[in-house]
Structure formats: C-alpha cells, structure tokens
Amino acid sequence: MNTSKVRILLVEDEKHLAEGLLYNLSMEGYETELARDGQEALDLFDRGPWSLIVLDLMLPLVDGFEVARQIRTRDARVPILMLTARAMDEDRVKGLECGADDYLTKPFHLQELLLRIQGMLRRSSWYRTVPVEGDRYFFGDGCWIDFRERTAMGPHGERRLTEREASILKFLVERASETVAREDMLREVWGYGPGVETRTVDNFMRRLRTYFEKDPATPEHIVSVRGMGYRFDP
Ligand code: CA
C-alpha cells in the first residue's frame, strides 16, 4: 500500500493522547489531522477525502455517536474506528449502529491501534480492487445487494452499506448455504487472531438482519447455527 496517500482524521479531545497518536501516526507515514471536538471533526471531514477516521466517543460539542451518524450520511464507505473509554456493550452496539466499523476500548496499546488501522486500510484497499461480476446479487423476496455501489434492498427499503457491512455480506454470499464460524469471519473479514470477542460478529449480524429480514427476530436469510455461527440462506 502506498501510505503516502493515506489520510487519517483523528478525533480525540484528550490532549496528551491526541498529541501522542498524532505523532505516532505521522511516524507511520500517515498524513494525519487532528480534530479536538465533534464539530471540528465534521468541519474537517468535509475537507476530505479521508482514508480512515479514528473517532473518540466522548467528545465536546458533538459526541462520537452523532459524528459517526453524520459522517455516514455523507460517506457510506470510509472506515471508522471508534475509541471507547467504557467497555460497555451498549456503547459498542450503539457505535456500530451509528456506522462505526470497529472499536477499540481505552486504554489500548499503541501497537494494537496501529495494527487495527493497518488491517482496516488493507481490507479497504483490497475491497476496492475486488472485481464484482454483475452489479447486483439478488436473493429472497426482492432483496438485492449492489457490491459496486454498496447499496442494498430489503423488505424495509433501500439503504447504503458501510465497507464492513459489504465485506461481511460478500463473505456470506460467497459461502451461501454453508455454516460459517464466528472465528472464521473474524479472521477473514476483520483480520483478527484467535481470542478476540466473537460478539462483534453477533452485533453486525443483528444489524444486517434489520436490513434483510421481514422480522429480524425470526430470520430467514441470516440464520444462527447454534454453537457454530451463521448461515446465509438466499
Ligand atoms: Ca474523549
């Protein structure tokens, strides 16, 4: 990857952490700009394009949830890595619902952040180079996924997909009718090693069900396989 063109928008209000991250991201060769509150983040975002957003959750003026939500209305694709000080499930779920692709709980090791960023950037550039045959994949009762445009149609209407959502769907579609283990998805889609929480997968599956299932509580397409993982039934 040519890192000279990688631009990272860092949104962090804790001065020392922000300065440390800014320094280290620059040392990695990323062109990085710092926003110290949610409003500055949105202003800077409009001066993109950005390759990736590192977004703290607790911010002055506009919080990280709202920043993610607003970024998603302007750009469905840019990867968003959320930083959360609280290891609370509801924050993670809410963050993912607001459009974040991944999260890291504070305090984290710098190396962990850098690896996570590398992984997200690699998948994002991999994804852009994957040739898509045909524009739309059709399934079920009028559902489709457009991997090129990253849009999808389900019983509740059309919607845009984030990069991560599209990657997960691609993974599932390529393995239609097969049971896939959470661990395999984490490794292939997220690039994580063993030992990472598999609940991340469940959070995304819950979200995708709201897109494609008539009744997300009784899924027909994104089916849980007890003790194993998931199966995509077209
Ligand atoms: Ca903060």
XYZ file of C-alpha atoms and ligand atoms in Angstrom:
235
model
C 0.000 0.000 0.000
C 1.189 3.453 -0.771
C 0.949 5.083 2.624
C 1.917 8.497 1.314
C -1.652 8.955 0.163
C -3.285 7.614 3.294
C -5.036 10.394 5.176
C -6.325 9.777 8.668
C -8.709 12.034 10.529
C -8.047 11.668 14.239
C -10.848 12.867 16.508
C -9.702 12.975 20.116
C -10.125 15.623 22.804
C -7.676 14.281 25.393
C -4.679 16.496 24.727
C -1.828 14.138 25.630
C -3.370 11.095 23.986
C -4.179 13.133 20.878
C -0.651 14.508 20.577
C 0.887 11.078 21.119
C -1.335 9.487 18.494
C -0.794 12.323 16.045
C 2.960 11.905 16.394
C 2.899 8.133 16.064
C 0.509 8.061 13.120
C 2.710 10.571 11.335
C 5.753 8.398 12.103
C 3.926 5.537 10.415
C 3.733 7.652 7.289
C 0.068 8.563 7.532
C -0.973 12.098 6.779
C -2.951 12.793 9.930
C -5.057 15.717 11.043
C -6.490 16.231 14.491
C -9.965 17.370 15.432
C -10.407 18.204 19.131
C -14.179 18.154 19.255
C -17.128 16.785 17.314
C -17.856 19.970 15.436
C -14.264 20.371 14.292
C -14.388 16.714 13.200
C -17.358 17.362 10.935
C -15.782 20.541 9.549
C -12.518 18.729 8.829
C -14.360 15.735 7.406
C -15.731 17.955 4.643
C -12.149 18.728 3.670
C -11.596 15.061 2.776
C -11.249 12.588 1.201
C -10.078 10.573 4.210
C -8.808 7.011 4.153
C -9.909 6.296 7.705
C -11.430 8.014 10.739
C -10.263 7.349 14.291
C -13.147 8.595 16.385
C -13.275 9.039 20.144
C -16.735 8.540 21.584
C -16.840 11.108 24.378
C -16.248 14.492 22.764
C -17.168 18.109 23.466
C -19.907 19.810 21.410
C -20.977 16.829 19.288
C -20.423 13.302 20.616
C -18.821 10.471 18.685
C -22.114 8.710 18.001
C -23.510 11.780 16.281
C -20.246 12.400 14.401
C -20.359 8.816 13.069
C -24.005 9.202 12.111
C -23.351 12.430 10.229
C -20.253 11.055 8.514
C -22.318 8.075 7.330
C -24.903 10.354 5.722
C -22.077 11.902 3.678
C -19.883 8.853 3.051
C -21.045 5.258 3.462
C -17.616 3.807 2.830
C -14.880 5.461 4.838
C -13.754 3.077 7.609
C -14.471 4.385 11.120
C -12.561 3.066 14.122
C -14.299 4.095 17.315
C -12.413 4.642 20.578
C -14.483 3.998 23.645
C -13.450 4.615 27.225
C -16.192 2.423 28.542
C -16.128 -1.294 27.984
C -19.872 -1.257 27.858
C -21.696 -3.421 25.399
C -24.401 -0.855 24.796
C -21.820 1.745 23.726
C -20.268 -0.670 21.253
C -23.606 -1.709 19.858
C -24.759 1.893 19.605
C -21.473 2.885 17.969
C -21.770 0.110 15.416
C -25.383 1.089 14.803
C -24.256 4.667 14.182
C -21.995 3.384 11.435
C -18.648 2.651 13.068
C -16.873 -0.381 11.612
C -14.811 -1.350 14.586
C -13.967 -0.241 18.090
C -11.045 -0.200 20.469
C -11.528 0.128 24.224
C -9.336 2.577 26.133
C -6.751 2.167 27.433
C -5.177 0.403 24.458
C -1.621 -0.262 23.409
C -0.341 1.937 20.621
C 0.717 -1.149 18.688
C -2.821 -2.508 18.927
C -4.198 0.683 17.406
C -1.631 0.716 14.619
C -2.327 -2.927 13.743
C -6.040 -2.292 13.739
C -5.617 0.710 11.437
C -3.348 -1.266 9.105
C -5.901 -4.060 8.937
C -8.774 -1.723 8.189
C -6.817 0.090 5.489
C -5.671 -3.170 3.926
C -9.180 -4.554 3.741
C -10.479 -1.279 2.445
C -7.951 -1.227 -0.415
C -8.430 -4.955 -1.015
C -12.133 -4.390 -1.232
C -11.780 -1.624 -3.816
C -9.746 -3.869 -6.089
C -12.070 -6.864 -5.963
C -13.800 -7.159 -9.302
C -17.531 -7.574 -8.993
C -19.299 -9.624 -11.587
C -22.619 -8.074 -12.394
C -23.918 -5.186 -10.422
C -26.410 -6.844 -8.179
C -26.773 -10.043 -6.241
C -30.453 -10.954 -5.878
C -31.927 -13.201 -3.211
C -35.079 -13.857 -1.238
C -38.218 -11.911 -1.892
C -36.929 -8.896 -3.799
C -33.735 -8.430 -1.795
C -30.530 -7.414 -3.514
C -27.023 -6.277 -2.703
C -25.116 -3.990 -5.028
C -21.474 -4.580 -4.136
C -20.264 -1.952 -6.575
C -22.422 0.877 -5.269
C -22.609 -0.554 -1.754
C -26.346 -0.331 -1.535
C -28.881 -2.960 -0.632
C -32.601 -3.559 -0.851
C -34.596 -5.369 1.791
C -38.205 -5.553 2.940
C -37.840 -2.210 4.719
C -36.425 -0.340 1.732
C -33.118 0.571 0.166
C -30.096 1.507 2.195
C -26.407 2.221 1.914
C -23.893 -0.251 3.268
C -20.710 0.522 5.100
C -17.489 -1.021 3.951
C -17.570 -3.539 6.785
C -21.173 -4.486 6.134
C -20.417 -5.049 2.457
C -17.360 -7.170 3.322
C -19.405 -9.333 5.677
C -22.151 -9.764 3.104
C -19.622 -10.656 0.439
C -18.126 -13.258 2.770
C -21.588 -14.721 3.442
C -22.741 -14.647 -0.174
C -19.596 -16.457 -1.311
C -20.439 -19.156 1.241
C -24.198 -19.234 0.734
C -25.954 -22.169 2.446
C -22.767 -23.071 4.316
C -22.350 -22.683 8.039
C -19.619 -20.187 8.837
C -17.988 -19.981 12.254
C -17.723 -16.639 14.036
C -13.987 -17.185 14.409
C -13.585 -17.655 10.646
C -15.493 -14.451 9.985
C -13.381 -12.529 12.483
C -10.229 -13.808 10.846
C -11.281 -13.324 7.245
C -13.343 -10.153 7.468
C -11.773 -8.375 10.434
C -8.337 -9.919 10.268
C -8.255 -10.720 13.983
C -6.359 -13.556 15.584
C -7.946 -16.001 17.997
C -9.175 -14.726 21.357
C -10.992 -11.660 20.074
C -14.571 -11.290 21.143
C -16.949 -13.067 18.823
C -19.769 -10.815 19.988
C -18.546 -8.296 17.433
C -19.851 -10.652 14.763
C -23.188 -11.000 16.534
C -23.602 -7.231 16.684
C -23.159 -6.969 12.931
C -25.465 -9.877 12.223
C -28.155 -8.255 14.309
C -27.738 -5.092 12.258
C -27.797 -6.896 8.908
C -30.965 -8.729 9.901
C -32.749 -5.414 10.291
C -31.861 -4.725 6.633
C -32.873 -8.023 5.065
C -35.325 -9.806 7.328
C -39.043 -9.099 7.307
C -38.980 -9.946 11.008
C -35.416 -9.743 12.371
C -36.480 -11.860 15.379
C -37.273 -14.815 13.094
C -34.597 -14.553 10.393
C -34.943 -16.451 7.125
C -31.707 -15.394 5.432
C -29.169 -14.698 8.156
C -29.698 -17.745 10.309
C -27.977 -18.570 13.600
C -26.450 -22.010 13.795
C -26.314 -22.968 17.433
C -22.837 -23.438 18.828
C -21.285 -22.723 15.418
C -22.025 -19.389 13.864
C -24.200 -18.325 10.988
C -25.558 -19.473 7.683
C -26.714 -17.291 4.815
C -29.759 -18.829 3.158
C -30.554 -16.993 -0.094
Ca -12.829 11.935 24.972
